[in-house]
Coordinates of N, CA and C in Angstrom, one line a residue:
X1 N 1.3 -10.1 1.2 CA 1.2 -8.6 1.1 C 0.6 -8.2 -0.2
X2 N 0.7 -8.9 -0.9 CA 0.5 -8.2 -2.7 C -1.2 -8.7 -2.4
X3 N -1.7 -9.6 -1.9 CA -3.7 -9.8 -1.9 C -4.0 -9.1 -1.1
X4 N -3.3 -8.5 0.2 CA -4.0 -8.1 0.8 C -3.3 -6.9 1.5
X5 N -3.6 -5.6 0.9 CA -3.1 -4.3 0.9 C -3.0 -3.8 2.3
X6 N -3.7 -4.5 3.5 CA -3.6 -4.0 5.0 C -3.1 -4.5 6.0
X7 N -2.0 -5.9 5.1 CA -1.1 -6.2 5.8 C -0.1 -5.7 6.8
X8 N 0.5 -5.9 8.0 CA 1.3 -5.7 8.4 C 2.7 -6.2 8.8
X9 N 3.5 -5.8 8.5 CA 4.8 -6.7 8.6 C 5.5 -6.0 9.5
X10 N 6.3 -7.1 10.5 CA 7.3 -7.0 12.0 C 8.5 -7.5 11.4
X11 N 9.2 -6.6 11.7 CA 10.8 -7.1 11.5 C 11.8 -6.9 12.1
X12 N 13.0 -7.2 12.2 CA 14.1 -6.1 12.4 C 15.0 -6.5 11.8
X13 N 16.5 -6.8 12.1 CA 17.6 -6.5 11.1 C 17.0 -7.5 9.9
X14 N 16.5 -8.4 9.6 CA 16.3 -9.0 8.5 C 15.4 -8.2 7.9
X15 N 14.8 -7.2 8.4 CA 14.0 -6.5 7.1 C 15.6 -5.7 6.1
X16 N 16.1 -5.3 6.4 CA 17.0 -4.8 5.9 C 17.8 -5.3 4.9
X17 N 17.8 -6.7 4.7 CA 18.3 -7.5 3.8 C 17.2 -8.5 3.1
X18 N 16.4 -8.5 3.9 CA 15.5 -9.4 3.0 C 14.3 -8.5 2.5
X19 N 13.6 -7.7 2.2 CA 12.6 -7.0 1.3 C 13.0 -7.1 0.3
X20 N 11.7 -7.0 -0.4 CA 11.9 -6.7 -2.0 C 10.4 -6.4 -2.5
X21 N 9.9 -5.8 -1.9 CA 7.9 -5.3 -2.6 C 8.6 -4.5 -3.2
X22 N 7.8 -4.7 -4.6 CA 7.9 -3.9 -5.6 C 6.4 -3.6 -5.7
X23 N 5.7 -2.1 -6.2 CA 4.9 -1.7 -6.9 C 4.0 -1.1 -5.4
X24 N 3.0 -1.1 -5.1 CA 2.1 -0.1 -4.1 C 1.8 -1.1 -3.0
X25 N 2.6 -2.4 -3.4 CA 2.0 -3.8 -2.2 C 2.6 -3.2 -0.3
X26 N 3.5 -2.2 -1.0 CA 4.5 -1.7 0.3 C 4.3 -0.4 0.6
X27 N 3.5 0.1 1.4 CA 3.2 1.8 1.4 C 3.6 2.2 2.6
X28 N 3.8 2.0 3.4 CA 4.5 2.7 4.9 C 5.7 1.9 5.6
X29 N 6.6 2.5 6.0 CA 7.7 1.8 6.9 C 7.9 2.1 8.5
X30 N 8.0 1.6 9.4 CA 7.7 2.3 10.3 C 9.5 1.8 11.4
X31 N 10.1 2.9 11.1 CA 11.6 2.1 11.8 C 11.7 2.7 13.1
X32 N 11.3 1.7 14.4 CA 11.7 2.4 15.7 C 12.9 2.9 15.7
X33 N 14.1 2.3 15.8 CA 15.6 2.3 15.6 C 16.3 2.4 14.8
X34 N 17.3 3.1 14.8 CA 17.7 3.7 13.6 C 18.9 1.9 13.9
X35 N 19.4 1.3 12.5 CA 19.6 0.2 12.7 C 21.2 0.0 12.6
X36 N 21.6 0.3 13.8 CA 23.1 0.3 14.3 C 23.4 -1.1 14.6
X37 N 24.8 -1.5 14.5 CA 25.1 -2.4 14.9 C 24.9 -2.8 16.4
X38 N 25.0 -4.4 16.8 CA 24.6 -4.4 18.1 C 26.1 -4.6 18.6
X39 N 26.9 -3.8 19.8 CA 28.3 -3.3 19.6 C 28.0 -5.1 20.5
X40 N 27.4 -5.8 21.4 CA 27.6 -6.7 22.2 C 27.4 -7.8 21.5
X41 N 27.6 -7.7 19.8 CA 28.1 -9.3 19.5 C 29.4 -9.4 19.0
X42 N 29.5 -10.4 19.6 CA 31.6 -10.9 19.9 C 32.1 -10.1 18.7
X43 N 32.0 -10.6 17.1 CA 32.6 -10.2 15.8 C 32.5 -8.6 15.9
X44 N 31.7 -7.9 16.3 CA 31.2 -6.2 16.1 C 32.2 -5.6 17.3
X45 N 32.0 -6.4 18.4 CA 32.7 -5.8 19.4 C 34.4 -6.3 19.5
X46 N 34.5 -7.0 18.6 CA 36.2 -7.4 18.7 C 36.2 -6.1 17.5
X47 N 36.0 -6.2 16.3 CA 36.3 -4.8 15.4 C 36.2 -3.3 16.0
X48 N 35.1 -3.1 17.2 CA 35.4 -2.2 18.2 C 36.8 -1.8 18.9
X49 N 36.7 -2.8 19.9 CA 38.0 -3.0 20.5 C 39.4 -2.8 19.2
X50 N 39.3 -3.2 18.4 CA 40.6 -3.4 17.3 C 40.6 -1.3 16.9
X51 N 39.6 -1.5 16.9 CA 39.6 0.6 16.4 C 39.9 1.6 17.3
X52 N 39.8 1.0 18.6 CA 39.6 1.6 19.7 C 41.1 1.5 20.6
X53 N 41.6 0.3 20.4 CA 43.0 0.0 20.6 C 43.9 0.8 19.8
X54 N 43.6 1.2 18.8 CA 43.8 2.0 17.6 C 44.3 3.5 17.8
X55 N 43.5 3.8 18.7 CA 42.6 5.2 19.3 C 42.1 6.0 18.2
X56 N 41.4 5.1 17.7 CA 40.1 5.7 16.9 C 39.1 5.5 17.5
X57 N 38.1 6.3 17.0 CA 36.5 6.7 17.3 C 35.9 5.6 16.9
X58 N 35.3 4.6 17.5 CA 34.6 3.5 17.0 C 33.0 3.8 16.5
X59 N 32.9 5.3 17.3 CA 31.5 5.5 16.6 C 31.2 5.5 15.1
X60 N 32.5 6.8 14.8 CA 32.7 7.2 13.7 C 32.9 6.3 12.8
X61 N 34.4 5.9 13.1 CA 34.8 5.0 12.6 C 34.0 3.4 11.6
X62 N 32.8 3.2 12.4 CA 32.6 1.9 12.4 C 31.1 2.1 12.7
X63 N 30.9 2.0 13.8 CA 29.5 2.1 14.1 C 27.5 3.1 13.4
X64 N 28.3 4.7 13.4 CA 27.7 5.0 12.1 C 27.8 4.7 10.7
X65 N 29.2 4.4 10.1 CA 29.0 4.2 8.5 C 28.5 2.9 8.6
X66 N 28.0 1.8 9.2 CA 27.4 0.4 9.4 C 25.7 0.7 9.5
X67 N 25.6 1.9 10.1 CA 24.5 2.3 10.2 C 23.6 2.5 8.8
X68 N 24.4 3.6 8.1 CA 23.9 4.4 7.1 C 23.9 3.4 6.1
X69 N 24.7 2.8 5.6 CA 24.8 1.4 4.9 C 23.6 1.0 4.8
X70 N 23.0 0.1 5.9 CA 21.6 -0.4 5.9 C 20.6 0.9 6.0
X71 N 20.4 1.8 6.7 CA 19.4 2.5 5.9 C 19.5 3.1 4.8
X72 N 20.3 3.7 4.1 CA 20.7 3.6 2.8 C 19.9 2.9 2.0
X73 N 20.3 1.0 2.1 CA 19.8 0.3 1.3 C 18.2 -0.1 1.4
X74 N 17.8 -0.1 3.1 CA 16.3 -0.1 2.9 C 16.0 1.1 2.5
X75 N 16.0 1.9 2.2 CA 15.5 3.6 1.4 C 15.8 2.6 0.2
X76 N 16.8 2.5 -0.5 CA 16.9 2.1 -2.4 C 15.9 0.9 -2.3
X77 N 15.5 -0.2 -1.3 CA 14.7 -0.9 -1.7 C 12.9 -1.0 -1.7
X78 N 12.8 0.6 -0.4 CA 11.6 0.4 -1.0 C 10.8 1.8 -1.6
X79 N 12.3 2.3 -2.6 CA 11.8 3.4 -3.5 C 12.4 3.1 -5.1
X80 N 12.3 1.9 -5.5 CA 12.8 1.0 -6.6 C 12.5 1.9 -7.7
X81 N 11.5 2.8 -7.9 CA 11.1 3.4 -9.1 C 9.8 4.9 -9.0
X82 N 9.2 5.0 -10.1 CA 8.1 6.0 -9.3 C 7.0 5.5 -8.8
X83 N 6.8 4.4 -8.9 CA 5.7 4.0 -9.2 C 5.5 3.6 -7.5
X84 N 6.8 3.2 -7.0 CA 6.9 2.7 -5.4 C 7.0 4.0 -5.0
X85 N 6.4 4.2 -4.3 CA 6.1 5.8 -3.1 C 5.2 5.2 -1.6
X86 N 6.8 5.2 -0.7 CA 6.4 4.9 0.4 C 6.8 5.9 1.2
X87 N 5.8 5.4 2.4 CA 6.1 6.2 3.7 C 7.1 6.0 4.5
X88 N 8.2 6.7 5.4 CA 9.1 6.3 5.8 C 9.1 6.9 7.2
X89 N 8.8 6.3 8.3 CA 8.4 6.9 9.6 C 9.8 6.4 10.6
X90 N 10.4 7.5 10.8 CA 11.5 6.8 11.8 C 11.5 7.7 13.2
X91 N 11.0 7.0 14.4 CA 10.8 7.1 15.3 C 11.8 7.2 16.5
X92 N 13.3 7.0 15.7 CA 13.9 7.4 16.8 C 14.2 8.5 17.3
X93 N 14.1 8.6 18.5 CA 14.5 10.2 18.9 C 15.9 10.7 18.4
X94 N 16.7 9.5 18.5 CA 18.3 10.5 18.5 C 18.5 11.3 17.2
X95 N 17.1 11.3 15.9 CA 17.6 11.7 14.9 C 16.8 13.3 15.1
X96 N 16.4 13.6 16.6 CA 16.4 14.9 17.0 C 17.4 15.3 17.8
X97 N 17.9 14.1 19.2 CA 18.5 15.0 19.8 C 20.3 14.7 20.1
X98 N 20.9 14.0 19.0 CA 21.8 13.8 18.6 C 22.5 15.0 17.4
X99 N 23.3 15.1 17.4 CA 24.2 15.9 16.2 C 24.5 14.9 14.9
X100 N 24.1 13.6 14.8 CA 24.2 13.0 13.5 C 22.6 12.5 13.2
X101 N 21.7 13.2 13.7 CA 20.9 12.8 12.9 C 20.4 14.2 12.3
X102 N 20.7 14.7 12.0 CA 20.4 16.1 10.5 C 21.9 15.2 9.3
X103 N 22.3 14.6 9.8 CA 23.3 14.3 8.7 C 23.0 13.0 8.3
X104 N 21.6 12.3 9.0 CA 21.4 11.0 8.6 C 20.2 11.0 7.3
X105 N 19.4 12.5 7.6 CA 18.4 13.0 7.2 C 19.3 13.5 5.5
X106 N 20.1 14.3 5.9 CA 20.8 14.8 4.5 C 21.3 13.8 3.3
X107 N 21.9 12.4 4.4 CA 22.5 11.7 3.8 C 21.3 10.5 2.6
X108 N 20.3 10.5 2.9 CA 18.9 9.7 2.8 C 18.5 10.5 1.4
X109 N 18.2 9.6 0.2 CA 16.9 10.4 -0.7 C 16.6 11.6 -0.5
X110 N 16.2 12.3 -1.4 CA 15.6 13.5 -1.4 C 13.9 13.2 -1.2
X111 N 13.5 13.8 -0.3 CA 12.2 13.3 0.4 C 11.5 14.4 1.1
X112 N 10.0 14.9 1.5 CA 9.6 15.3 2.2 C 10.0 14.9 3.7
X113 N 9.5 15.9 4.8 CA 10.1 15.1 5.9 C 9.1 16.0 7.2
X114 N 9.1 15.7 7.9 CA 8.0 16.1 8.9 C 8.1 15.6 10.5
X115 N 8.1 16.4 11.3 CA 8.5 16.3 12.8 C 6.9 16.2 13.2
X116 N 5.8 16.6 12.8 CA 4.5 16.8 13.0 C 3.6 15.9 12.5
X117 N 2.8 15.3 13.4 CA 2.0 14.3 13.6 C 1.0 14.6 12.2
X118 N 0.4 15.9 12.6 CA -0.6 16.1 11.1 C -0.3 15.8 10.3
X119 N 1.1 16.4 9.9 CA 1.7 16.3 8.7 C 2.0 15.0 7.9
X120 N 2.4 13.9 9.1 CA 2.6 12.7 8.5 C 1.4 11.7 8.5
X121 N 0.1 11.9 9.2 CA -1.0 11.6 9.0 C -1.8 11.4 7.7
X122 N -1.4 13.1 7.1 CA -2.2 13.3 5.5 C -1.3 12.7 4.9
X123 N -0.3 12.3 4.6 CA 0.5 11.1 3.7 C 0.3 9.7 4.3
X124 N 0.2 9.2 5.0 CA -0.3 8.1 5.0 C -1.2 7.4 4.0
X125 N -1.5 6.6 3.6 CA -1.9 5.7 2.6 C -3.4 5.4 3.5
X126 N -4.5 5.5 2.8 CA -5.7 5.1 3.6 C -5.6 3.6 3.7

């Protein structure tokens, strides 16, 4: 990534733990999904069940703050300083047509932000 600036990188939950570009080697992010736990593996879904037997909200409870955690930390990892200024494209819908995503948006960096194709066009990095 650092020789060759038009690199592309595929990831999923391991991007979230494993990045670390520092400096302009990292200019655009592009997250289909917003990166929730997968409730269908055994450990996630027994701590389900345990909250839920509970009669608590497993969403609340467990499933969003697991969420925001990791995007959280991929936001602090690839805005390390001024000098890193990336793009942050997140394509899932539910952060329109859900009631927690204006609070996922709030909860995130202070950032421009854009629903509009133009708009996120002219920031893109040539």
């Amino acid at each position: 990534m650092k020789t060759n600036p038009r690199t592309i990188v595929l990831g999923c939950s391991s991007f979230w733990t494993g990045v670390d570009v520092a400096g302009d080697a990292l200019t655009t992010i592009v997250i289909v999904k917003l990166p929730f736990p997968m409730p269908n593996e055994p450990l996630i879904k027994a701590q389900i069940d345990l909250i839920e037997k509970a009669k608590r909200n497993s969403f609340v409870d467990y499933m969003y703050p697991k969420m925001m955690i990791k995007l959280k930390q991929g936001f602090g990892r690839l805005n390390r300083s001024v000098k890193c200024q990336v793009a942050v494209i997140i394509l899932d819908s539910r952060m329109r047509t859900k009631r927690y995503g204006k609070a996922v948006l709030k909860s995130l960096p202070k950032c421009k932000y854009s629903e509009k194709l133009e708009d996120i066009v002219r920031i893109l990095p040539v």
